[in-house]
GROMACS .gro file of C-alpha atoms in nm:
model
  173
    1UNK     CA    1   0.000   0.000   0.000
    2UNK     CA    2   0.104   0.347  -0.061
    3UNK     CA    3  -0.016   0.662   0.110
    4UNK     CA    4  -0.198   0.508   0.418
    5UNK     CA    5  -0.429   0.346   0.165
    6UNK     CA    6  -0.587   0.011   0.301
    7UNK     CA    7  -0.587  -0.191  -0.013
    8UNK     CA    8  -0.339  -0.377  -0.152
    9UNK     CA    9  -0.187  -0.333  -0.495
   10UNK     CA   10  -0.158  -0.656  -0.696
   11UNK     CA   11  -0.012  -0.749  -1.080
   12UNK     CA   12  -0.291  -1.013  -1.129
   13UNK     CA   13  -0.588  -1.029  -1.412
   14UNK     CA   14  -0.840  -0.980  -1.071
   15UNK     CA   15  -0.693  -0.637  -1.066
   16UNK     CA   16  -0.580  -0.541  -1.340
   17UNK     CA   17  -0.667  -0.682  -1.737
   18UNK     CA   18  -0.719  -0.604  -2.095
   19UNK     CA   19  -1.091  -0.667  -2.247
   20UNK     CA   20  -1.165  -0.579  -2.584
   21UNK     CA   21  -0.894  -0.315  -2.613
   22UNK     CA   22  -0.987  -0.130  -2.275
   23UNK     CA   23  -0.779  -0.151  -1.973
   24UNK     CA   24  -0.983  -0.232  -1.671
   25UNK     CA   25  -0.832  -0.124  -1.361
   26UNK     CA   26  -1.043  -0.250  -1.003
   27UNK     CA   27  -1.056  -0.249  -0.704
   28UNK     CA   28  -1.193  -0.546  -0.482
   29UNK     CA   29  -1.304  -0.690  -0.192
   30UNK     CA   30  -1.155  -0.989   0.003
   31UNK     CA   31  -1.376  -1.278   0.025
   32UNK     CA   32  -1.484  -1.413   0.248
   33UNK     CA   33  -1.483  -1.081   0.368
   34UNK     CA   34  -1.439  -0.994   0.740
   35UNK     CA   35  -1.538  -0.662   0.806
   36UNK     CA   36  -1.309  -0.686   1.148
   37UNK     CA   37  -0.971  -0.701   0.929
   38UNK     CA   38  -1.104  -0.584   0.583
   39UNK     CA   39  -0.915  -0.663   0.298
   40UNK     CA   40  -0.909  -0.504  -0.065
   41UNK     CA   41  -0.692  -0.548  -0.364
   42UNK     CA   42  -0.661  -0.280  -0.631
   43UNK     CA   43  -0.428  -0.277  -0.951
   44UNK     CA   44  -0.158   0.015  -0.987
   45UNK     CA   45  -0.005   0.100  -1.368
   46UNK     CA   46   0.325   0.291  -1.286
   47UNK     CA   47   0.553   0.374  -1.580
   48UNK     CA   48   0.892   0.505  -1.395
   49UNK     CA   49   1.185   0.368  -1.524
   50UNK     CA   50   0.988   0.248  -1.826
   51UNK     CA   51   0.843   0.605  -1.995
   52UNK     CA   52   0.899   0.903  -1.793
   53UNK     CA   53   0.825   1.200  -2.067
   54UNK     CA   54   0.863   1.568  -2.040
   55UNK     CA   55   0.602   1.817  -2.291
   56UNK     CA   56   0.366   1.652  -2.480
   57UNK     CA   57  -0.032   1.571  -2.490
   58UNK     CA   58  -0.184   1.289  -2.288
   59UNK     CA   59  -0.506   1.200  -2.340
   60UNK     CA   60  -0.691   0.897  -2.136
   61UNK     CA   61  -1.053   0.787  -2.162
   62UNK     CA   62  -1.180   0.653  -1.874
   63UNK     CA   63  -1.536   0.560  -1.701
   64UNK     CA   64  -1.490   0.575  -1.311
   65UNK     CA   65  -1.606   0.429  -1.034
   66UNK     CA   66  -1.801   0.533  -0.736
   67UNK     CA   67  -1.866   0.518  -0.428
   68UNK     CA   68  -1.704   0.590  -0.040
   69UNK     CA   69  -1.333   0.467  -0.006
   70UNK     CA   70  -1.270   0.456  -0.418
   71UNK     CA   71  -0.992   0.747  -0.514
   72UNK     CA   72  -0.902   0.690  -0.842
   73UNK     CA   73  -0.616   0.924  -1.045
   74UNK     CA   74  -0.434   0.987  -1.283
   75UNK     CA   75  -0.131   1.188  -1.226
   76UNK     CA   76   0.230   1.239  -1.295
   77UNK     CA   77   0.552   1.221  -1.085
   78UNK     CA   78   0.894   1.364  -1.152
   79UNK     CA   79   1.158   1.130  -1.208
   80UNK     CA   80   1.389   1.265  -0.946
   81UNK     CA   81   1.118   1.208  -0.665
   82UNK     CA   82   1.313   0.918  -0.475
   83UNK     CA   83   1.631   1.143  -0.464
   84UNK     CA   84   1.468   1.506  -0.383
   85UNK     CA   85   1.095   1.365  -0.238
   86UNK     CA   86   0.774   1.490  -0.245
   87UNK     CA   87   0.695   1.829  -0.314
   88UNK     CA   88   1.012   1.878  -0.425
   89UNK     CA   89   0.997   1.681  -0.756
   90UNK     CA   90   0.612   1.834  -0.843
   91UNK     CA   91   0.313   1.631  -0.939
   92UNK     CA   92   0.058   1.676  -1.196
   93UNK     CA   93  -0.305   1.529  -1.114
   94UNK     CA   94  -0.450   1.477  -1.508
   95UNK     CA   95  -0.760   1.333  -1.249
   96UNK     CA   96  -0.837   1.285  -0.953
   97UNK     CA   97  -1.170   1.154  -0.830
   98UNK     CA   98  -1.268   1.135  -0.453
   99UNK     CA   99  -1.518   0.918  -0.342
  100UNK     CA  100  -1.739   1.083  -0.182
  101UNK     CA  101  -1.763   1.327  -0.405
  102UNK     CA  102  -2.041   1.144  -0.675
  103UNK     CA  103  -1.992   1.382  -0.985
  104UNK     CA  104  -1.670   1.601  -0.945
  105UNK     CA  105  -1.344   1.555  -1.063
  106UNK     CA  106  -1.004   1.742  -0.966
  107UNK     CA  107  -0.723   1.874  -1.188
  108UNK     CA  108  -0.433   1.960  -0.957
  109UNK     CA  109  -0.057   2.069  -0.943
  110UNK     CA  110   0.163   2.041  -0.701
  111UNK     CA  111   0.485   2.129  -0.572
  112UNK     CA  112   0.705   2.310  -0.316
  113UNK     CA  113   0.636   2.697  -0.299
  114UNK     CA  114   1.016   2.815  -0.282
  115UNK     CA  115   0.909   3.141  -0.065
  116UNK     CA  116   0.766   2.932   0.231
  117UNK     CA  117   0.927   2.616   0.198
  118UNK     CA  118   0.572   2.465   0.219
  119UNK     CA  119   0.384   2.252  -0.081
  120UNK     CA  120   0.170   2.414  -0.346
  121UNK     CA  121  -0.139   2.341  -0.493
  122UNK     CA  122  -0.322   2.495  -0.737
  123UNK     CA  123  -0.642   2.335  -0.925
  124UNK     CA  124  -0.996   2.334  -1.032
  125UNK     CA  125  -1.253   2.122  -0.970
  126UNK     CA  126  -1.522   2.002  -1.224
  127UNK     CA  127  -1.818   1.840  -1.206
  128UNK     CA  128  -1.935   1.604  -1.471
  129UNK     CA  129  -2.273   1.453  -1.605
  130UNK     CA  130  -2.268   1.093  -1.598
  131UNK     CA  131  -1.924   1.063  -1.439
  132UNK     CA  132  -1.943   0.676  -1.369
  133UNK     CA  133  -2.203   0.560  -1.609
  134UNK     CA  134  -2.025   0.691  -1.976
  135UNK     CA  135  -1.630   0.756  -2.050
  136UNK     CA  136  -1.459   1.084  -2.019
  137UNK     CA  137  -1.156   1.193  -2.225
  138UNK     CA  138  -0.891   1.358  -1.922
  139UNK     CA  139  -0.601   1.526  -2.102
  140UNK     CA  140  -0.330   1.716  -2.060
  141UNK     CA  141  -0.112   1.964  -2.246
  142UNK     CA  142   0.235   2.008  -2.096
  143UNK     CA  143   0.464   2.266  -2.292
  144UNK     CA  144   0.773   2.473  -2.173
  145UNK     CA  145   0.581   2.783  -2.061
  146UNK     CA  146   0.205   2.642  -1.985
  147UNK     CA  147   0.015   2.364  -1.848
  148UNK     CA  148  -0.325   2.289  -1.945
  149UNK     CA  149  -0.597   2.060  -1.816
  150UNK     CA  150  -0.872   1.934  -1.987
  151UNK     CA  151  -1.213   1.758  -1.889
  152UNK     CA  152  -1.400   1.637  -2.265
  153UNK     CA  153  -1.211   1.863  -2.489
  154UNK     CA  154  -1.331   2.225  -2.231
  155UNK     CA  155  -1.032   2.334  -2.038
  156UNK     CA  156  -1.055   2.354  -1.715
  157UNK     CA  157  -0.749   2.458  -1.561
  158UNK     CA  158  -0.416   2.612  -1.660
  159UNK     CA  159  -0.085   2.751  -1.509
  160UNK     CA  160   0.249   2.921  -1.637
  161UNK     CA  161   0.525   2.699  -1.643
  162UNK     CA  162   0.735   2.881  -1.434
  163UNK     CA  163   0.812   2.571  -1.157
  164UNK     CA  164   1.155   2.427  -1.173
  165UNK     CA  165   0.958   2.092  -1.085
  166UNK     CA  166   0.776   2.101  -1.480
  167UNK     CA  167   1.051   2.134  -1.662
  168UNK     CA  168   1.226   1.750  -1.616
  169UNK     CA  169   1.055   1.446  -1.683
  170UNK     CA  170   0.790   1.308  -1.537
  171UNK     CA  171   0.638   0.949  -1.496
  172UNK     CA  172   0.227   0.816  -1.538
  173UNK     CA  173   0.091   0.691  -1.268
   0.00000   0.00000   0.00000
């Protein structure tokens, strides 16, 4: 587990498969399931060391679940973060659902504000019609002076490039 999360990540077709040319990613529950030591299995697609990229377009359709305790994302880490940590390296959330929140989405950077020493954040939230029922293009436009998110081809959040932390490579998470 990563983050204080309570499920395990596992490299297994229960977690994580291919069906008809879409990539199902899920999250499930331990059976026979005890609710006094709950356990849950998700999958986790992590491309550092294999594809870490810096500018470019990402684009990823995706139908998501609901419901308390799901989180899903996808984000971005710099390549550097095992050697200069988190803020530090800056992270890029392409999507970030919580939850409990049924029909709103998050587009998020982070990283460490050089002034205070403290992280960063700045994002939008969206909320979206049919957000587990139909897919949803997430994408992302990364270029030297600008970074753009975008929620079904509408942006929905930008900032200048101006963070040490965007201009290196970063991995998909």
């Amino acid at each position: 587990a990563f983050n204080e999360e309570s499920q395990s990540y596992e490299n297994n077709t229960d977690n994580i498969i291919v069906i008809d040319g879409k990539l199902y990613i899920r999250a499930k529950k331990g059976m026979p399931f005890d609710p006094n030591n709950p356990v849950y299995t998700s999958g986790r697609i992590n491309t550092k060391d294999k594809v870490e990229l810096q500018y470019g377009y990402w684009e990823i359709r995706a139908k998501l679940p609901s419901g308390l305790g799901t989180w899903p994302a996808i984000w971005m880490l710099n390549s550097k973060i095992d050697s200069i940590g988190w803020p530090n390296c800056g992270e890029i959330d392409i999507m970030e659902k919580r939850g409990w929140e049924t029909d709103r989405v998050l587009g998020t950077f982070h990283w460490k504000d050089d002034s205070s020493g403290n992280p960063a954040s700045h994002g939008l939230d969206k909320t979206i019609d049919e957000i587990g029922s139909k897919f949803h293009l997430y994408s992302l436009i990364w270029e030297d002076g600008i970074l753009q998110i975008y929620v079904d081809d509408e942006r929905v959040f930008q900032i200048g490039n101006n963070q040490t932390e965007f201009k290196k490579p970063h991995y998909l998470l």
